[in-house]
PDB file of C-alpha atoms in Angstrom:
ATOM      1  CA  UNK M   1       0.000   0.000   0.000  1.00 53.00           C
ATOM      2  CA  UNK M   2       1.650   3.024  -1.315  1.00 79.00           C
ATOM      3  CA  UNK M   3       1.461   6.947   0.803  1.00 84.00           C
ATOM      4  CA  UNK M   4      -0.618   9.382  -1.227  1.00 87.00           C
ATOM      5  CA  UNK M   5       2.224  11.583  -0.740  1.00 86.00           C
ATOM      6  CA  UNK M   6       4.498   9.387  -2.617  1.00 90.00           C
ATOM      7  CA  UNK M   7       5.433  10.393  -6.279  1.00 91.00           C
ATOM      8  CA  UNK M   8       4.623   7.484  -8.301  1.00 90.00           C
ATOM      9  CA  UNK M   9       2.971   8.620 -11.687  1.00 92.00           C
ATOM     10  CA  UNK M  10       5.469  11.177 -13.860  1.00 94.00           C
ATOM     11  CA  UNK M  11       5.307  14.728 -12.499  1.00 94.00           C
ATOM     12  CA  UNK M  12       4.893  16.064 -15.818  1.00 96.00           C
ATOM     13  CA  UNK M  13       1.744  13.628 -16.166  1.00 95.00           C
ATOM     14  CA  UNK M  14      -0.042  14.262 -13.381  1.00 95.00           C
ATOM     15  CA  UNK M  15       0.499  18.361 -13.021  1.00 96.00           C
ATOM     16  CA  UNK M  16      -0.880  18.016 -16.130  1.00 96.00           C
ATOM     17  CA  UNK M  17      -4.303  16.376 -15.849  1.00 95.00           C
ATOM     18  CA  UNK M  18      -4.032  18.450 -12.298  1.00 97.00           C
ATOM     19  CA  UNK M  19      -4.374  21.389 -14.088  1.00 96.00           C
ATOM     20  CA  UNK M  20      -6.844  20.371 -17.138  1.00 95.00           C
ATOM     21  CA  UNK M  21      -9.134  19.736 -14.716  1.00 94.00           C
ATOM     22  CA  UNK M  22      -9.096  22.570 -11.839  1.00 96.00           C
ATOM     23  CA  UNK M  23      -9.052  25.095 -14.664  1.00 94.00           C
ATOM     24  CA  UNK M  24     -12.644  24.018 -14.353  1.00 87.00           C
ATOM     25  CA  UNK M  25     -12.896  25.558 -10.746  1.00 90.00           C
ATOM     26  CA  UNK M  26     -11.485  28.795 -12.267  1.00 89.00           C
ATOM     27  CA  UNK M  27     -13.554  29.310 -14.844  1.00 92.00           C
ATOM     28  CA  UNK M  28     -16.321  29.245 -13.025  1.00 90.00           C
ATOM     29  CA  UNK M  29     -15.537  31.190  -9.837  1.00 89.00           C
ATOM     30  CA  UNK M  30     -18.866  32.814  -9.010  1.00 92.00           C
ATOM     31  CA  UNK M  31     -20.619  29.576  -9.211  1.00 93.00           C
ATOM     32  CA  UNK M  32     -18.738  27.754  -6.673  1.00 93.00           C
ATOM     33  CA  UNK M  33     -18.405  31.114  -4.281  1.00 93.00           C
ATOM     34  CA  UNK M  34     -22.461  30.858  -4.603  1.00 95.00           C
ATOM     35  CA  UNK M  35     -21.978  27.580  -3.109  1.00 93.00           C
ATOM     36  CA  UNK M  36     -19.807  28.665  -0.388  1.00 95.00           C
ATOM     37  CA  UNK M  37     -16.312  27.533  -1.400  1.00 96.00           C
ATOM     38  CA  UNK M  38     -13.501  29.444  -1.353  1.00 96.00           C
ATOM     39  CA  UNK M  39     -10.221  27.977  -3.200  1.00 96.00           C
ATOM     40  CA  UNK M  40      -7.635  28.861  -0.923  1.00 97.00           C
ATOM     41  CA  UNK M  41      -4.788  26.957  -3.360  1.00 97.00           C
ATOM     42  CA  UNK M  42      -4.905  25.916  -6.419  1.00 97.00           C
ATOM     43  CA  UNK M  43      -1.409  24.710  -7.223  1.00 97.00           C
ATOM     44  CA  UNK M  44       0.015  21.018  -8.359  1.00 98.00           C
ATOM     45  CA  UNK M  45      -0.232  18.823  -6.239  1.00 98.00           C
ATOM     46  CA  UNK M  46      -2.708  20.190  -3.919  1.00 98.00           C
ATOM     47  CA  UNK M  47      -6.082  21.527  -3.930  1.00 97.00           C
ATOM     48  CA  UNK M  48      -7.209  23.296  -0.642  1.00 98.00           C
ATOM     49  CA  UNK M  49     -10.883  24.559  -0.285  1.00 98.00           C
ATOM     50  CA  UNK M  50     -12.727  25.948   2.090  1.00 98.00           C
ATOM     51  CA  UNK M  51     -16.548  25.141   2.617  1.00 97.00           C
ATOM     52  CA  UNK M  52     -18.971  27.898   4.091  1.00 96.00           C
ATOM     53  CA  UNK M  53     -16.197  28.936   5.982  1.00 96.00           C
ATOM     54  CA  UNK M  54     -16.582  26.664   8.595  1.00 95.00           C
ATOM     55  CA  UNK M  55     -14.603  23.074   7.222  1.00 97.00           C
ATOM     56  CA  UNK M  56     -11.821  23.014   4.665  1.00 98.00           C
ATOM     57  CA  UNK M  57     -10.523  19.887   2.536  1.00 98.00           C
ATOM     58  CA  UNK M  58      -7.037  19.279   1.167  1.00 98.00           C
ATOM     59  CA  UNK M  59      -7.486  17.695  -1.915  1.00 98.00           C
ATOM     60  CA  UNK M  60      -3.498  15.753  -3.103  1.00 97.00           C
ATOM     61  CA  UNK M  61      -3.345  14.787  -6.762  1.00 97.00           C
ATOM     62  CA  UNK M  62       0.317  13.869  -6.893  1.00 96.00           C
ATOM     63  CA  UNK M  63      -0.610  10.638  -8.860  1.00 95.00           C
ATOM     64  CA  UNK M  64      -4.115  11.385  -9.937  1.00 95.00           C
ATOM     65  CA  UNK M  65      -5.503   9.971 -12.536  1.00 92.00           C
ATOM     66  CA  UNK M  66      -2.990   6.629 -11.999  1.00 94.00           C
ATOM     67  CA  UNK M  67      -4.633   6.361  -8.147  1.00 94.00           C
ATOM     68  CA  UNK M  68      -7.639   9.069  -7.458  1.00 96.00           C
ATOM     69  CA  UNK M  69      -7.235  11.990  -5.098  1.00 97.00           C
ATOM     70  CA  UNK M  70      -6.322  11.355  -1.365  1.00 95.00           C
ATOM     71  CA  UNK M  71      -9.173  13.786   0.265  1.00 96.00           C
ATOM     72  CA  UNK M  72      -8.945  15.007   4.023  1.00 95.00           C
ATOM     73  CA  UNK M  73     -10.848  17.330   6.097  1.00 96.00           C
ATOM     74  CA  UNK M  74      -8.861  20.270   7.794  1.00 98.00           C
ATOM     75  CA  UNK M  75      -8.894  23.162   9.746  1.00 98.00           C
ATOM     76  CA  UNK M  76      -9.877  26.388   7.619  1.00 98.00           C
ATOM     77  CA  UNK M  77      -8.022  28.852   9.109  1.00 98.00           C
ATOM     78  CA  UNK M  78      -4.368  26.955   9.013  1.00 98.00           C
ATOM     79  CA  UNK M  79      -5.232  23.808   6.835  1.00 98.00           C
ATOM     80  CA  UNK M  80      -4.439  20.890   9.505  1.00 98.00           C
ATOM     81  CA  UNK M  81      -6.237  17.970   9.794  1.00 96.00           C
ATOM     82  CA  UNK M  82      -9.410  17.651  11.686  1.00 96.00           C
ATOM     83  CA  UNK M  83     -10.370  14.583  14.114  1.00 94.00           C
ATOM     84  CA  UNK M  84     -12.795  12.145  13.369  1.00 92.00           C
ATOM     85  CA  UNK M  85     -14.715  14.047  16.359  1.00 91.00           C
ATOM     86  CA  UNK M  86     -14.226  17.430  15.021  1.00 93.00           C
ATOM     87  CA  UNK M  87     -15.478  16.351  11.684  1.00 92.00           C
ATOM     88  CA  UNK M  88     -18.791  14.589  13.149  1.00 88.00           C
ATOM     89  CA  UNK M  89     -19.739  18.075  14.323  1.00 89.00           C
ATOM     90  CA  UNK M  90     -19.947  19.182  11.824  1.00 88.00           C
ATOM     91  CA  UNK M  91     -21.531  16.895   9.749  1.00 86.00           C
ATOM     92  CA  UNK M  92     -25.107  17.668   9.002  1.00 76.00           C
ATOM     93  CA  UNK M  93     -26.941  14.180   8.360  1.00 71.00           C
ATOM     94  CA  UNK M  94     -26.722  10.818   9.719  1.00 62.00           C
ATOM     95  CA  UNK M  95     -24.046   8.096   8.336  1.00 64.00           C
ATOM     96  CA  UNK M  96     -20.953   6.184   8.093  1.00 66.00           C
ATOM     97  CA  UNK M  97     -19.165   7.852   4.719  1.00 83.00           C
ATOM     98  CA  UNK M  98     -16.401   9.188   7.394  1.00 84.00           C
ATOM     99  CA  UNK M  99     -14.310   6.447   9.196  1.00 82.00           C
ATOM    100  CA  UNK M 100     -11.644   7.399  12.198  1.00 83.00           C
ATOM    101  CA  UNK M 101      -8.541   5.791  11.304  1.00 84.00           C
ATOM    102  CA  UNK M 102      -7.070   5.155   7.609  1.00 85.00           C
ATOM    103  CA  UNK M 103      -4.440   2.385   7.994  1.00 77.00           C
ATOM    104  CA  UNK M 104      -1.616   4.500   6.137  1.00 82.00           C
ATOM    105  CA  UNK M 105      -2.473   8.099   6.577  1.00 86.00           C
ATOM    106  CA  UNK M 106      -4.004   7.610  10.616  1.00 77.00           C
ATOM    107  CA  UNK M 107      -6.669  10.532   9.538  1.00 89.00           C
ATOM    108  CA  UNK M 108     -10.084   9.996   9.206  1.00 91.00           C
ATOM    109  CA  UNK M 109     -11.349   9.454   5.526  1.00 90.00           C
ATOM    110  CA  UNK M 110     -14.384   9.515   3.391  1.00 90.00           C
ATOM    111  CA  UNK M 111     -14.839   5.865   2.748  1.00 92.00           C
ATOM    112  CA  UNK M 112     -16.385   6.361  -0.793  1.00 93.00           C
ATOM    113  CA  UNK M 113     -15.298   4.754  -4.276  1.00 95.00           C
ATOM    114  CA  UNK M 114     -13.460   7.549  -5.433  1.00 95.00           C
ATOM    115  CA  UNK M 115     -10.725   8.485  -3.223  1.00 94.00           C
ATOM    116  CA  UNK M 116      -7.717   7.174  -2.710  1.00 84.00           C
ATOM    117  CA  UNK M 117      -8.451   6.495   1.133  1.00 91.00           C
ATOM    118  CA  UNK M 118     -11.457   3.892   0.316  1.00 90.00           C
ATOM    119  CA  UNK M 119      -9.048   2.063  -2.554  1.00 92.00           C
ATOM    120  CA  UNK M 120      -5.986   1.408  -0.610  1.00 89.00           C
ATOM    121  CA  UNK M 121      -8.125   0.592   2.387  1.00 88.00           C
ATOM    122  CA  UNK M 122      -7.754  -2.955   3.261  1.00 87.00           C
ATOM    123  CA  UNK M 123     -11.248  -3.590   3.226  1.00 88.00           C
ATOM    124  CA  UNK M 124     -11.276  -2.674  -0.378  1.00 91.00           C
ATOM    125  CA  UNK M 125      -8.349  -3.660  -2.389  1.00 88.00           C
ATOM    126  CA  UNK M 126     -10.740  -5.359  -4.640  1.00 91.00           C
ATOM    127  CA  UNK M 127     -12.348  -2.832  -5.586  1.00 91.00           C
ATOM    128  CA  UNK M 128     -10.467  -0.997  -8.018  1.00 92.00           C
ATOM    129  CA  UNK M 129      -9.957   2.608  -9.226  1.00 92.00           C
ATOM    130  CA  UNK M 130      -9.428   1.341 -12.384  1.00 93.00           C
ATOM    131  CA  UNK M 131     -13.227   0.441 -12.813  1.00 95.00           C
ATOM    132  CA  UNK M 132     -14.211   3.430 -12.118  1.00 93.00           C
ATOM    133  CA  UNK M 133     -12.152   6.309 -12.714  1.00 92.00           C
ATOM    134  CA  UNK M 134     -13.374   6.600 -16.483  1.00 94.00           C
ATOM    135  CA  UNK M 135     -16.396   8.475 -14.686  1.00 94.00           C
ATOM    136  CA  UNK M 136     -15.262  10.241 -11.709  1.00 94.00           C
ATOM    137  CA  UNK M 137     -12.429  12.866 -11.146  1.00 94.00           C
ATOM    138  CA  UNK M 138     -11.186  15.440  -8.933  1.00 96.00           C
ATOM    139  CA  UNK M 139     -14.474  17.747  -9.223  1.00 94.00           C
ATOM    140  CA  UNK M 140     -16.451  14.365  -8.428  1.00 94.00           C
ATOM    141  CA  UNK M 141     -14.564  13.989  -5.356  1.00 96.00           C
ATOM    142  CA  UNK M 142     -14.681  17.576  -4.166  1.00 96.00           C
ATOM    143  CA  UNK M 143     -18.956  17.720  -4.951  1.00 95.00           C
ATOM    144  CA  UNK M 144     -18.796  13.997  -2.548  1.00 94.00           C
ATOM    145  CA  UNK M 145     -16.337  15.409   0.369  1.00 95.00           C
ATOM    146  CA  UNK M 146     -18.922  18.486   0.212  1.00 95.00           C
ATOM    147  CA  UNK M 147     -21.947  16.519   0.560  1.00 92.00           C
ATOM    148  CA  UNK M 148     -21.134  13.790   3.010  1.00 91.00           C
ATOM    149  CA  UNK M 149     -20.602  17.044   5.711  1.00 92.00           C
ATOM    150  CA  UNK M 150     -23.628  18.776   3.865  1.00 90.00           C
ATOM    151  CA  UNK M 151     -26.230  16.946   2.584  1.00 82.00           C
TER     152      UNK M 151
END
């Protein structure tokens, strides 16, 4: 089980399809400050936003789209990571998308197909980015870490 922090994929590579695909964040900036996010970073590898002011995500694409973003939930005033119990305050419905403790990282982690926290978890290693990564990306995972505190 690799680290999500861990340069696998080319540089090159994967600043590239980094940036393809948060341009789309930029050229739309009204429509996700109506939302409530703010984009406090946009810059290869990392993607840092904050949500209604209140919860912030770091978003690492260092290998993206050869493993799919590592997502964690963080502080929005200095970006570090929130606690599983910080994170269930805030959380606005019922559920289990958040788990405590990822076996590589130690944060807790939105265990959704998707991110790279649900496909190196042990529990699913047989469940493949691969299959799925043809139809999500990082604006998928950002909309999912957004809704499992919101919706």
């Amino acid at each position: 089980m690799n680290n999500p922090d861990q340069q696998i994929l080319d540089y090159e590579i994967a600043s590239i399809k980094f940036n393809r695909e948060t341009t789309l964040f930029q050229q739309k900036p009204d429509y996700w400050k109506n939302q409530g996010w703010e984009f406090a970073e946009i810059k290869f590898p990392f993607l840092k936003i904050i949500f209604n002011g209140e919860i912030a995500i770091i978003v690492n694409c260092r290998n993206y789209d050869l493993y799919p973003p590592s997502v964690y939930y963080a502080n929005p005033i200095d970006f570090t990571p929130l606690t599983y119990q910080e994170i269930r305050k805030l959380v606005k419905k019922t559920g289990r998308l958040i788990l405590d403790d990822h076996p590589v990282t130690h944060l807790p982690f939105i265990c959704m197909q998707g991110f790279w926290e649900y496909h190196t978890h042990t529990s699913h290693l047989n469940d493949l980015w691969q299959n799925y990564k043809q139809s999500m990306n990082i604006i998928y995972c950002v909309e999912r870490a957004y809704s499992v505190i919101y919706e």
